[in-house]
GROMACS .gro file of N, CA and C in nm:
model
  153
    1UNK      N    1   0.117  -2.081  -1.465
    1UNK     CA    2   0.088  -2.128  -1.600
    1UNK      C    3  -0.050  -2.193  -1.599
    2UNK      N    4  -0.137  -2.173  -1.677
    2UNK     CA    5  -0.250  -2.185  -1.702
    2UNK      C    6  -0.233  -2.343  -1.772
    3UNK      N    7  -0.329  -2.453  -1.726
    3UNK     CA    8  -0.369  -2.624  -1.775
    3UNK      C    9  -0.464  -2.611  -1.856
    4UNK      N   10  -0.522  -2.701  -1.930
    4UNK     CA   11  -0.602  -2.720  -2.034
    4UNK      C   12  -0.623  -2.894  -2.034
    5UNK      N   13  -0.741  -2.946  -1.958
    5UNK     CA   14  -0.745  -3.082  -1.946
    5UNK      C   15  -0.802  -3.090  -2.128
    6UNK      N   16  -0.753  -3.186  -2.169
    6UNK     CA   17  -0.827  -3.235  -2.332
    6UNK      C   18  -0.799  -3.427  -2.309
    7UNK      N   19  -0.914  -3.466  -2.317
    7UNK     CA   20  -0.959  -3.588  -2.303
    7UNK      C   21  -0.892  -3.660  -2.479
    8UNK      N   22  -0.807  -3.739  -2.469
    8UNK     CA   23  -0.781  -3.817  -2.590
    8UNK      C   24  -0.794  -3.980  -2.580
    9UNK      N   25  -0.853  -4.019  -2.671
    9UNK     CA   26  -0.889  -4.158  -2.756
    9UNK      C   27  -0.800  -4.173  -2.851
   10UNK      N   28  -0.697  -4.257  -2.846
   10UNK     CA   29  -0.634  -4.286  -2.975
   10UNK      C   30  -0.694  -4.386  -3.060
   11UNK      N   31  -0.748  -4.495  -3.003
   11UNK     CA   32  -0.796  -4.594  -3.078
   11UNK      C   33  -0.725  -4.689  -3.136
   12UNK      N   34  -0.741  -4.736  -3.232
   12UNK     CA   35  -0.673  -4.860  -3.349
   12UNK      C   36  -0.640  -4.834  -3.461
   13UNK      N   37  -0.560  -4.919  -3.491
   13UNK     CA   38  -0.509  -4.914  -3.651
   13UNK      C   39  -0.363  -4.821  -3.670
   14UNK      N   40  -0.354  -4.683  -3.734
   14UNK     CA   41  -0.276  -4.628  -3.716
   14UNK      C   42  -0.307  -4.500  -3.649
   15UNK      N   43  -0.408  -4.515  -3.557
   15UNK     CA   44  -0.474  -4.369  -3.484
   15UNK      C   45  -0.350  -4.365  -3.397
   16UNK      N   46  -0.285  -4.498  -3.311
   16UNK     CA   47  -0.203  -4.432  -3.209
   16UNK      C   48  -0.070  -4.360  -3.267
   17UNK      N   49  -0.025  -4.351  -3.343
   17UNK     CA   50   0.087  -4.330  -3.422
   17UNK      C   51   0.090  -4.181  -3.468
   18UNK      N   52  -0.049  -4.159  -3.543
   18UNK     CA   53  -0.107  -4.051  -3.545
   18UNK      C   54  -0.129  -3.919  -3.450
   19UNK      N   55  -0.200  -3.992  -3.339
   19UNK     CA   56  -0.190  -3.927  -3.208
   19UNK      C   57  -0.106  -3.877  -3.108
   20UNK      N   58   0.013  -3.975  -3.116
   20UNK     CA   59   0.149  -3.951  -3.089
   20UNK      C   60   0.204  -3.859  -3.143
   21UNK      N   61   0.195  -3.813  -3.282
   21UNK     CA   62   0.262  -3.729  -3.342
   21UNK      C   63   0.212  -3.559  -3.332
   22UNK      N   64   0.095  -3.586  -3.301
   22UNK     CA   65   0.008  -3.445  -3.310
   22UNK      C   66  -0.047  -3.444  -3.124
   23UNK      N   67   0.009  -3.489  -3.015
   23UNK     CA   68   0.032  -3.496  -2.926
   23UNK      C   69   0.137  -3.379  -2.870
   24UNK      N   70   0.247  -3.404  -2.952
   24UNK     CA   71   0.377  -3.377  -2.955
   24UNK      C   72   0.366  -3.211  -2.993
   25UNK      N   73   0.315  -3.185  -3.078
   25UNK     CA   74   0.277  -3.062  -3.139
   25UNK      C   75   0.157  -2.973  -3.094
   26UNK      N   76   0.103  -3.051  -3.088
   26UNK     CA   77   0.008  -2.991  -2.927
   26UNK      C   78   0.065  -2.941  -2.807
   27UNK      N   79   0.120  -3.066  -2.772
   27UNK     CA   80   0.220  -3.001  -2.622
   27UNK      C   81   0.325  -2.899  -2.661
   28UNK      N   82   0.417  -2.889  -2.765
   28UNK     CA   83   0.503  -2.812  -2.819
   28UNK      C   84   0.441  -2.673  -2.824
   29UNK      N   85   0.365  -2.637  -2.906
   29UNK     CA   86   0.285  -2.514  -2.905
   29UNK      C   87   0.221  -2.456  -2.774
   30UNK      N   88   0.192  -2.546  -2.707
   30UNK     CA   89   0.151  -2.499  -2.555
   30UNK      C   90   0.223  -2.447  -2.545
   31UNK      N   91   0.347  -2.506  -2.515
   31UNK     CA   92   0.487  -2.449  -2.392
   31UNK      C   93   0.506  -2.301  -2.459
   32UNK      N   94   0.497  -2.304  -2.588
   32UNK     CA   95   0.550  -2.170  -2.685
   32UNK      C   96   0.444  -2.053  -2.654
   33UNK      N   97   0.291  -2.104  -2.624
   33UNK     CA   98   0.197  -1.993  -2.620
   33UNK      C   99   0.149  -1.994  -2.464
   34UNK      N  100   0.241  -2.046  -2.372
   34UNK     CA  101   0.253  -2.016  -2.190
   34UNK      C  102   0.112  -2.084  -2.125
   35UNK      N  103   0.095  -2.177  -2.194
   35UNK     CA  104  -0.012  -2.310  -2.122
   35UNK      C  105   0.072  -2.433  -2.142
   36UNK      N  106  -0.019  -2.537  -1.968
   36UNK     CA  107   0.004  -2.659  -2.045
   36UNK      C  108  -0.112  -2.745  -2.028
   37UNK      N  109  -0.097  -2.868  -2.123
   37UNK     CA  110  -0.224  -2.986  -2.155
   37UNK      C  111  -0.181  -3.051  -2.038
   38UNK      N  112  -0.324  -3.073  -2.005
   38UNK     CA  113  -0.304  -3.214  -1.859
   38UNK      C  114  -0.407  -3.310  -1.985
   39UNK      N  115  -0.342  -3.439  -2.051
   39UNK     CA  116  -0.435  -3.551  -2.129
   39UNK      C  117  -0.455  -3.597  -2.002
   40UNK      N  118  -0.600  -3.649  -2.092
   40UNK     CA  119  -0.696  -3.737  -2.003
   40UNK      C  120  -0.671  -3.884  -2.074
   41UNK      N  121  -0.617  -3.952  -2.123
   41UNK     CA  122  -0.596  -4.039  -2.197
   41UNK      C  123  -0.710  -4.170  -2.200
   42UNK      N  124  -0.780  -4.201  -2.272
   42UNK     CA  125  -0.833  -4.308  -2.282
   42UNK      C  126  -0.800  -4.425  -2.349
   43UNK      N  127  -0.835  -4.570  -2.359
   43UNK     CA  128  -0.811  -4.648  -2.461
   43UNK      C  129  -0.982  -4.691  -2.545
   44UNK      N  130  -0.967  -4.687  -2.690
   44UNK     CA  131  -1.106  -4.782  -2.748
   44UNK      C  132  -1.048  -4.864  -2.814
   45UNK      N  133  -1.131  -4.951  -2.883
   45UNK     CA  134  -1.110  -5.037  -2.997
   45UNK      C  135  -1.089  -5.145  -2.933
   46UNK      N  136  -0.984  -5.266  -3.010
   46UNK     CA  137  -0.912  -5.350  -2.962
   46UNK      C  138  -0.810  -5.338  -2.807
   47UNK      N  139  -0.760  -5.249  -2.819
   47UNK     CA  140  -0.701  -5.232  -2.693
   47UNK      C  141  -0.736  -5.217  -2.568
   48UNK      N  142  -0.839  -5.164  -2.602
   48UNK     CA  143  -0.951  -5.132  -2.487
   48UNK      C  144  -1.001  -5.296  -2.425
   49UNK      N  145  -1.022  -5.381  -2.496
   49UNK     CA  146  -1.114  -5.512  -2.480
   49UNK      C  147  -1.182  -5.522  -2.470
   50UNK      N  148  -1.282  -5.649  -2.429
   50UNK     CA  149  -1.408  -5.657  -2.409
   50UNK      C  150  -1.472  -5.551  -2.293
   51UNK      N  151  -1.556  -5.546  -2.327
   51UNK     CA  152  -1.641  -5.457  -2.204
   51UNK      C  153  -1.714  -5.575  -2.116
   0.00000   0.00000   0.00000
């Protein structure tokens, strides 16, 4: 089975919620079209903290 690294930022506010949901459907459709996502997951915003 063929990977597909895709780097994601959810961010703040209601991005993670968002991202979660279309995460899901991302990975779902993979499995259906015989790939899978390796996320690279990042954090920004507030969650992230100070630099």
């Amino acid at each position: 089975m063929r990977t597909h690294e895709i780097t994601l930022v959810p961010g703040d506010g209601i991005g993670p919620e968002l991202v979660a949901a279309a995460r899901s459907v991302l990975d779902h459709t993979a499995r259906l079209s015989g790939f899978k996502i390796d996320w690279d997951v990042h954090q920004a915003g507030q969650r992230a903290g100070p630099r």
